[in-house]
Structures are given as C-alpha cells and as structure tokens.
Amino acid sequence: AQSVTQPDIHITVSEGASLELRCNYSYGATPYLFWYVQSPGQGLQLLLKYFSGDTLVQGIKGFEAEFKRSQSSFNLRKPSVHWSDAAEYFCAVGAAAAGNKLTFGGGTRVLVKP
Amino acid sequence: DAMVIQNPRYQVTQFGKPVTLSCSQTLNHNVMYWYQQKSSQAPKLLFHYYDKDFNNEADTPDNFQSRRPNTSFCFLDIRSPGLGDAAMYLCATSREGAGGPSNEKLFFGSGTQLSVL
C-alpha cells in the first residue's frame, strides 16, 4: 500500500522568504503525486500534480514541486512567500493499483511572519 | 460560485443521536467522496461512490453509512455518534477517479464541522 510522510508538522517563514515543504512517499511503482492546500475552515484546493514527464511541475499561486525518484520525494517550493500563503499543505499519492484513491500525508502547517 | 456545497457548516449533535450531513454538487461528476479530518490530521477517506456503486474503505466503522440518491447529492449518516467522531467531514467530487492517470482532480466542499456533546 502507498503511504506519504510529511516530516515537518509546522514551518514558520518570513514574508518574502523562500519556502520548501518536504514530502516522501512509499509506493512500489511510479506514483501519481499531488499537493493540496487548505486554508482555515475550508476544503482542500489542488496546487499541482505529477503524473509523468518533466519532473519539475509548476502549479498555481507560484508554487512548484520536483519529483525525485531516487529520493522518493516530491517537495513543494515557492521562491517568495506571501502572507496569504499561511495555510495547511497536504501531499498526497494516488496509485492505479489502489483504485486511483488518494492517500494524504499528515500535513504541514505554514505560518507567515510579517 | 460554489460547486461542491456542504450543509450545514457546523453541526452539533448529542452522543448517540443519529446525524446526517449533506453534500451537493453542480459539476455532474461521477465520483463523490466522504473524508473525515480530525484536528491537525490528514483527511481520511471513509467511502466513495462511483456513480451508484458504493465503495467502503476497509477500516471505516459500521457506524458510518452513506446514500447517494442521485448524481448531485450524497449524504453521510452517522448512526450513533461517539465523542471520537467529532471532526471535520469533507465531501469531494471528481469526474473520474482522482488518484490516477486520468488527470482528474478533487473538488472539495468547505466541510461540515461536527461536534458531539
């Protein structure tokens, strides 16, 4: 079965600084990888996804993520954080062998300092 | 315009008193999902419908049931809520299975926060 680990529970970053959120997955074949963002009291919104091809994926809101098979990672990055980026971020993995269902990581809460 | 609508936004129920949460969608998507999200935890899939086909997760308690009377609506029934069932319940939809190569994504509602007294 696939699994996802987000090692950082909380990250605090200053506005304008860069942000990187870590995600490690476990799956025997090539996974389908996703990053979702959840603002307080809201549902989840898809930021970006990786299925195949270019391992550097661009998403909405200035986010990007890089798939590294050798490290089983799919880290999310943003060069310059805005106060509105304060939210919880979830990495997720899907797999055809699992009926295309998503498994979410535990999430990383991002706090943005002025 | 909201595409996945969950009502109510907040629901309070008593221990053991049945409660129903509702979800509607205007996207005409085939798949509807119910996730349970406890505080500071990842969303956990309870079950999903592909059209009329119900798919229960192996570890979803029998206390949780679901109904999908038509394409647009899906209900989550908790027959005898316990204190441990207090959580945010998220409804989501996708045109096809969202975790696979069909390039689909999940559309989430804003959730219903359930409190059990």
mmCIF file of C-alpha atoms in Angstrom:
data_model
loop_
_atom_site.group_PDB
_atom_site.id
_atom_site.type_symbol
_atom_site.label_atom_id
_atom_site.label_comp_id
_atom_site.label_asym_id
_atom_site.label_seq_id
_atom_site.Cartn_x
_atom_site.Cartn_y
_atom_site.Cartn_z
ATOM 1 C CA ALA A 1 0.000 0.000 0.000
ATOM 2 C CA GLN A 2 1.137 3.522 -0.668
ATOM 3 C CA SER A 3 1.954 5.956 2.113
ATOM 4 C CA VAL A 4 3.017 9.575 2.440
ATOM 5 C CA THR A 5 5.171 11.255 5.064
ATOM 6 C CA GLN A 6 5.442 14.975 5.648
ATOM 7 C CA PRO A 7 8.265 15.298 8.191
ATOM 8 C CA ASP A 8 7.556 18.891 9.193
ATOM 9 C CA ILE A 9 4.380 19.494 11.194
ATOM 10 C CA HIS A 10 4.872 23.264 11.405
ATOM 11 C CA ILE A 11 7.020 25.708 9.454
ATOM 12 C CA THR A 12 7.327 29.422 10.157
ATOM 13 C CA VAL A 13 8.675 31.628 7.410
ATOM 14 C CA SER A 14 9.028 35.373 6.957
ATOM 15 C CA GLU A 15 7.058 37.091 4.247
ATOM 16 C CA GLY A 16 9.170 37.333 1.132
ATOM 17 C CA ALA A 17 11.398 34.423 2.105
ATOM 18 C CA SER A 18 11.517 31.145 0.242
ATOM 19 C CA LEU A 19 9.547 28.097 1.339
ATOM 20 C CA GLU A 20 10.161 24.390 0.900
ATOM 21 C CA LEU A 21 7.844 21.693 2.205
ATOM 22 C CA ARG A 22 9.039 18.129 2.285
ATOM 23 C CA CYS A 23 7.110 15.092 1.147
ATOM 24 C CA ASN A 24 8.294 11.493 0.981
ATOM 25 C CA TYR A 25 6.222 8.682 -0.415
ATOM 26 C CA SER A 26 6.323 4.950 -0.392
ATOM 27 C CA TYR A 27 4.999 3.044 -3.375
ATOM 28 C CA GLY A 28 6.352 0.215 -5.473
ATOM 29 C CA ALA A 29 5.727 1.723 -8.880
ATOM 30 C CA THR A 30 5.564 5.244 -10.263
ATOM 31 C CA PRO A 31 3.070 7.115 -8.138
ATOM 32 C CA TYR A 32 0.755 9.955 -9.020
ATOM 33 C CA LEU A 33 1.662 12.818 -6.696
ATOM 34 C CA PHE A 34 -0.338 15.846 -5.609
ATOM 35 C CA TRP A 35 -0.077 18.873 -3.370
ATOM 36 C CA TYR A 36 -3.225 20.359 -1.870
ATOM 37 C CA VAL A 37 -3.617 23.496 0.251
ATOM 38 C CA GLN A 38 -6.225 24.010 2.945
ATOM 39 C CA SER A 39 -6.993 27.455 4.307
ATOM 40 C CA PRO A 40 -8.555 27.623 7.781
ATOM 41 C CA GLY A 41 -12.105 26.345 7.804
ATOM 42 C CA GLN A 42 -12.037 25.474 4.117
ATOM 43 C CA GLY A 43 -11.835 22.436 1.915
ATOM 44 C CA LEU A 44 -8.700 21.438 0.055
ATOM 45 C CA GLN A 45 -7.576 23.038 -3.194
ATOM 46 C CA LEU A 46 -5.239 21.389 -5.677
ATOM 47 C CA LEU A 47 -1.935 23.244 -6.140
ATOM 48 C CA LEU A 48 -0.243 20.917 -8.606
ATOM 49 C CA LYS A 49 0.155 17.298 -9.622
ATOM 50 C CA TYR A 50 2.695 14.986 -11.196
ATOM 51 C CA PHE A 51 1.821 12.030 -13.366
ATOM 52 C CA SER A 52 4.772 11.628 -15.734
ATOM 53 C CA GLY A 53 7.200 13.577 -17.884
ATOM 54 C CA ASP A 54 9.038 16.645 -16.666
ATOM 55 C CA THR A 55 9.917 16.116 -13.029
ATOM 56 C CA LEU A 56 9.613 19.823 -12.212
ATOM 57 C CA VAL A 57 5.946 20.715 -12.046
ATOM 58 C CA GLN A 58 4.501 24.216 -11.972
ATOM 59 C CA GLY A 59 1.318 24.903 -10.081
ATOM 60 C CA ILE A 60 -0.978 27.711 -9.130
ATOM 61 C CA LYS A 61 -0.108 30.598 -6.803
ATOM 62 C CA GLY A 62 3.568 30.491 -7.789
ATOM 63 C CA PHE A 63 4.239 27.025 -6.353
ATOM 64 C CA GLU A 64 6.358 24.334 -7.950
ATOM 65 C CA ALA A 65 7.344 20.816 -6.954
ATOM 66 C CA GLU A 66 10.075 18.453 -8.044
ATOM 67 C CA PHE A 67 9.712 14.692 -8.288
ATOM 68 C CA LYS A 68 12.893 12.846 -7.349
ATOM 69 C CA ARG A 69 12.505 9.130 -7.822
ATOM 70 C CA SER A 70 15.874 8.310 -6.254
ATOM 71 C CA GLN A 71 14.821 10.024 -3.039
ATOM 72 C CA SER A 72 11.129 9.093 -3.184
ATOM 73 C CA SER A 73 10.379 12.749 -2.674
ATOM 74 C CA PHE A 74 8.044 15.383 -4.058
ATOM 75 C CA ASN A 75 8.981 18.610 -2.294
ATOM 76 C CA LEU A 76 6.945 21.768 -2.738
ATOM 77 C CA ARG A 77 8.655 25.145 -3.157
ATOM 78 C CA LYS A 78 7.830 28.790 -3.507
ATOM 79 C CA PRO A 79 10.559 31.422 -4.047
ATOM 80 C CA SER A 80 8.833 34.257 -2.182
ATOM 81 C CA VAL A 81 6.062 33.665 0.319
ATOM 82 C CA HIS A 82 3.086 35.996 0.718
ATOM 83 C CA TRP A 83 1.060 36.355 3.902
ATOM 84 C CA SER A 84 -1.864 34.713 2.119
ATOM 85 C CA ASP A 85 0.164 31.502 1.814
ATOM 86 C CA ALA A 86 -0.393 30.780 5.502
ATOM 87 C CA ALA A 87 -2.345 27.528 5.419
ATOM 88 C CA GLU A 88 -2.002 23.788 5.806
ATOM 89 C CA TYR A 89 -0.399 21.895 2.955
ATOM 90 C CA PHE A 90 -1.038 18.251 2.198
ATOM 91 C CA CYS A 91 0.964 15.981 -0.034
ATOM 92 C CA ALA A 92 -0.962 13.046 -1.479
ATOM 93 C CA VAL A 93 -0.200 9.964 -3.518
ATOM 94 C CA GLY A 94 -2.506 8.070 -5.805
ATOM 95 C CA ALA A 95 -1.997 4.766 -7.490
ATOM 96 C CA ALA A 96 -3.855 2.849 -10.137
ATOM 97 C CA ALA A 97 -3.284 -0.325 -8.152
ATOM 98 C CA ALA A 98 -5.155 1.236 -5.249
ATOM 99 C CA GLY A 99 -8.174 2.079 -7.338
ATOM 100 C CA ASN A 100 -6.911 5.559 -8.027
ATOM 101 C CA LYS A 101 -7.677 6.631 -4.464
ATOM 102 C CA LEU A 102 -5.641 9.317 -2.800
ATOM 103 C CA THR A 103 -3.661 8.828 0.392
ATOM 104 C CA PHE A 104 -2.814 12.046 2.176
ATOM 105 C CA GLY A 105 0.178 12.882 4.314
ATOM 106 C CA GLY A 106 -0.250 14.348 7.776
ATOM 107 C CA GLY A 107 0.077 17.914 6.558
ATOM 108 C CA THR A 108 2.433 20.820 7.223
ATOM 109 C CA ARG A 109 1.073 23.999 8.745
ATOM 110 C CA VAL A 110 2.766 27.112 7.385
ATOM 111 C CA LEU A 111 2.845 30.321 9.416
ATOM 112 C CA VAL A 112 3.976 33.527 7.730
ATOM 113 C CA LYS A 113 5.626 36.254 9.792
ATOM 114 C CA PRO A 114 5.330 39.867 8.665
ATOM 115 C CA ASP B 1 -19.949 30.001 -7.469
ATOM 116 C CA ALA B 2 -19.688 27.090 -5.074
ATOM 117 C CA MET B 3 -19.546 23.802 -6.950
ATOM 118 C CA VAL B 4 -19.473 21.412 -4.008
ATOM 119 C CA ILE B 5 -21.790 22.535 -1.255
ATOM 120 C CA GLN B 6 -21.907 21.091 2.209
ATOM 121 C CA ASN B 7 -24.611 21.806 4.725
ATOM 122 C CA PRO B 8 -24.615 22.672 7.468
ATOM 123 C CA ARG B 9 -21.267 24.372 8.027
ATOM 124 C CA TYR B 10 -21.366 23.465 11.719
ATOM 125 C CA GLN B 11 -23.354 20.624 13.226
ATOM 126 C CA VAL B 12 -23.767 19.812 16.887
ATOM 127 C CA THR B 13 -25.242 16.518 17.933
ATOM 128 C CA GLN B 14 -25.598 14.554 21.118
ATOM 129 C CA PHE B 15 -23.761 11.386 21.955
ATOM 130 C CA GLY B 16 -25.638 8.508 20.336
ATOM 131 C CA LYS B 17 -28.110 10.681 18.415
ATOM 132 C CA PRO B 18 -28.145 9.954 14.670
ATOM 133 C CA VAL B 19 -26.963 12.761 12.458
ATOM 134 C CA THR B 20 -26.898 13.300 8.694
ATOM 135 C CA LEU B 21 -24.513 15.520 6.795
ATOM 136 C CA SER B 22 -25.299 16.543 3.237
ATOM 137 C CA CYS B 23 -23.301 17.314 0.136
ATOM 138 C CA SER B 24 -24.438 18.511 -3.247
ATOM 139 C CA GLN B 25 -22.529 19.214 -6.437
ATOM 140 C CA THR B 26 -23.216 21.173 -9.589
ATOM 141 C CA LEU B 27 -20.354 19.614 -11.558
ATOM 142 C CA ASN B 28 -22.166 16.459 -12.689
ATOM 143 C CA HIS B 29 -19.181 14.424 -11.545
ATOM 144 C CA ASN B 30 -19.302 10.668 -11.405
ATOM 145 C CA VAL B 31 -17.415 10.228 -8.171
ATOM 146 C CA MET B 32 -18.290 11.581 -4.731
ATOM 147 C CA TYR B 33 -16.137 11.037 -1.669
ATOM 148 C CA TRP B 34 -16.504 11.484 2.069
ATOM 149 C CA TYR B 35 -13.399 12.235 4.093
ATOM 150 C CA GLN B 36 -13.052 12.539 7.850
ATOM 151 C CA GLN B 37 -10.452 15.022 9.067
ATOM 152 C CA LYS B 38 -9.667 15.237 12.754
ATOM 153 C CA SER B 39 -7.836 18.184 14.168
ATOM 154 C CA SER B 40 -4.306 18.547 12.775
ATOM 155 C CA GLN B 41 -4.564 15.274 10.885
ATOM 156 C CA ALA B 42 -4.745 14.267 7.253
ATOM 157 C CA PRO B 43 -8.110 13.711 5.630
ATOM 158 C CA LYS B 44 -9.052 10.056 5.842
ATOM 159 C CA LEU B 45 -11.222 8.519 3.163
ATOM 160 C CA LEU B 46 -14.344 6.884 4.588
ATOM 161 C CA PHE B 47 -16.019 5.783 1.347
ATOM 162 C CA HIS B 48 -16.845 6.899 -2.134
ATOM 163 C CA TYR B 49 -19.461 6.427 -4.797
ATOM 164 C CA TYR B 50 -18.599 5.870 -8.416
ATOM 165 C CA ASP B 51 -21.971 6.693 -9.898
ATOM 166 C CA LYS B 52 -24.242 4.360 -7.903
ATOM 167 C CA ASP B 53 -21.513 1.944 -6.914
ATOM 168 C CA PHE B 54 -20.639 2.261 -3.237
ATOM 169 C CA ASN B 55 -17.042 1.637 -2.163
ATOM 170 C CA ASN B 56 -16.374 1.384 1.542
ATOM 171 C CA GLU B 57 -12.884 1.633 2.988
ATOM 172 C CA ALA B 58 -11.903 -1.446 4.953
ATOM 173 C CA ASP B 59 -11.364 0.438 8.191
ATOM 174 C CA THR B 60 -14.469 2.625 8.080
ATOM 175 C CA PRO B 61 -16.630 1.807 11.118
ATOM 176 C CA ASP B 62 -20.095 0.376 10.557
ATOM 177 C CA ASN B 63 -21.436 3.404 12.384
ATOM 178 C CA PHE B 64 -20.863 5.387 9.185
ATOM 179 C CA GLN B 65 -23.210 4.945 6.253
ATOM 180 C CA SER B 66 -23.787 6.822 3.041
ATOM 181 C CA ARG B 67 -26.511 7.379 0.499
ATOM 182 C CA ARG B 68 -26.426 8.805 -2.985
ATOM 183 C CA PRO B 69 -29.989 9.182 -4.238
ATOM 184 C CA ASN B 70 -28.915 10.890 -7.454
ATOM 185 C CA THR B 71 -25.834 12.317 -9.171
ATOM 186 C CA SER B 72 -25.998 15.630 -7.365
ATOM 187 C CA PHE B 73 -26.483 14.601 -3.758
ATOM 188 C CA CYS B 74 -24.621 12.440 -1.301
ATOM 189 C CA PHE B 75 -25.327 12.002 2.405
ATOM 190 C CA LEU B 76 -23.218 10.838 5.315
ATOM 191 C CA ASP B 77 -25.191 9.180 8.100
ATOM 192 C CA ILE B 78 -23.637 8.586 11.492
ATOM 193 C CA ARG B 79 -25.949 6.195 13.275
ATOM 194 C CA SER B 80 -24.680 6.596 16.835
ATOM 195 C CA PRO B 81 -22.081 9.347 17.083
ATOM 196 C CA GLY B 82 -19.419 8.981 19.704
ATOM 197 C CA LEU B 83 -17.078 11.594 21.097
ATOM 198 C CA GLY B 84 -14.367 10.257 18.809
ATOM 199 C CA ASP B 85 -16.439 11.082 15.745
ATOM 200 C CA ALA B 86 -16.090 14.816 16.304
ATOM 201 C CA ALA B 87 -14.239 16.011 13.236
ATOM 202 C CA MET B 88 -14.437 17.974 10.026
ATOM 203 C CA TYR B 89 -16.227 15.979 7.354
ATOM 204 C CA LEU B 90 -15.209 16.843 3.824
ATOM 205 C CA CYS B 91 -17.122 15.972 0.708
ATOM 206 C CA ALA B 92 -15.255 15.891 -2.581
ATOM 207 C CA THR B 93 -16.033 15.076 -6.176
ATOM 208 C CA SER B 94 -14.130 14.141 -9.287
ATOM 209 C CA ARG B 95 -15.194 13.346 -12.811
ATOM 210 C CA GLU B 96 -13.288 10.060 -12.691
ATOM 211 C CA GLY B 97 -11.019 8.521 -10.058
ATOM 212 C CA ALA B 98 -8.843 11.344 -8.755
ATOM 213 C CA GLY B 99 -5.746 9.441 -7.792
ATOM 214 C CA GLY B 100 -4.887 8.008 -11.168
ATOM 215 C CA PRO B 101 -3.734 8.826 -14.675
ATOM 216 C CA SER B 102 -6.961 10.267 -15.954
ATOM 217 C CA ASN B 103 -5.667 13.694 -14.970
ATOM 218 C CA GLU B 104 -8.541 14.379 -12.664
ATOM 219 C CA LYS B 105 -8.540 16.433 -9.543
ATOM 220 C CA LEU B 106 -10.672 16.509 -6.453
ATOM 221 C CA PHE B 107 -13.061 19.368 -5.864
ATOM 222 C CA PHE B 108 -13.694 19.823 -2.177
ATOM 223 C CA GLY B 109 -16.546 21.399 -0.318
ATOM 224 C CA SER B 110 -15.876 23.652 2.655
ATOM 225 C CA GLY B 111 -16.673 20.865 5.073
ATOM 226 C CA THR B 112 -19.027 20.327 7.982
ATOM 227 C CA GLN B 113 -17.509 20.628 11.434
ATOM 228 C CA LEU B 114 -19.255 18.075 13.643
ATOM 229 C CA SER B 115 -19.280 18.425 17.414
ATOM 230 C CA VAL B 116 -20.559 15.646 19.674
ATOM 231 C CA LEU B 117 -21.724 16.606 23.146
#
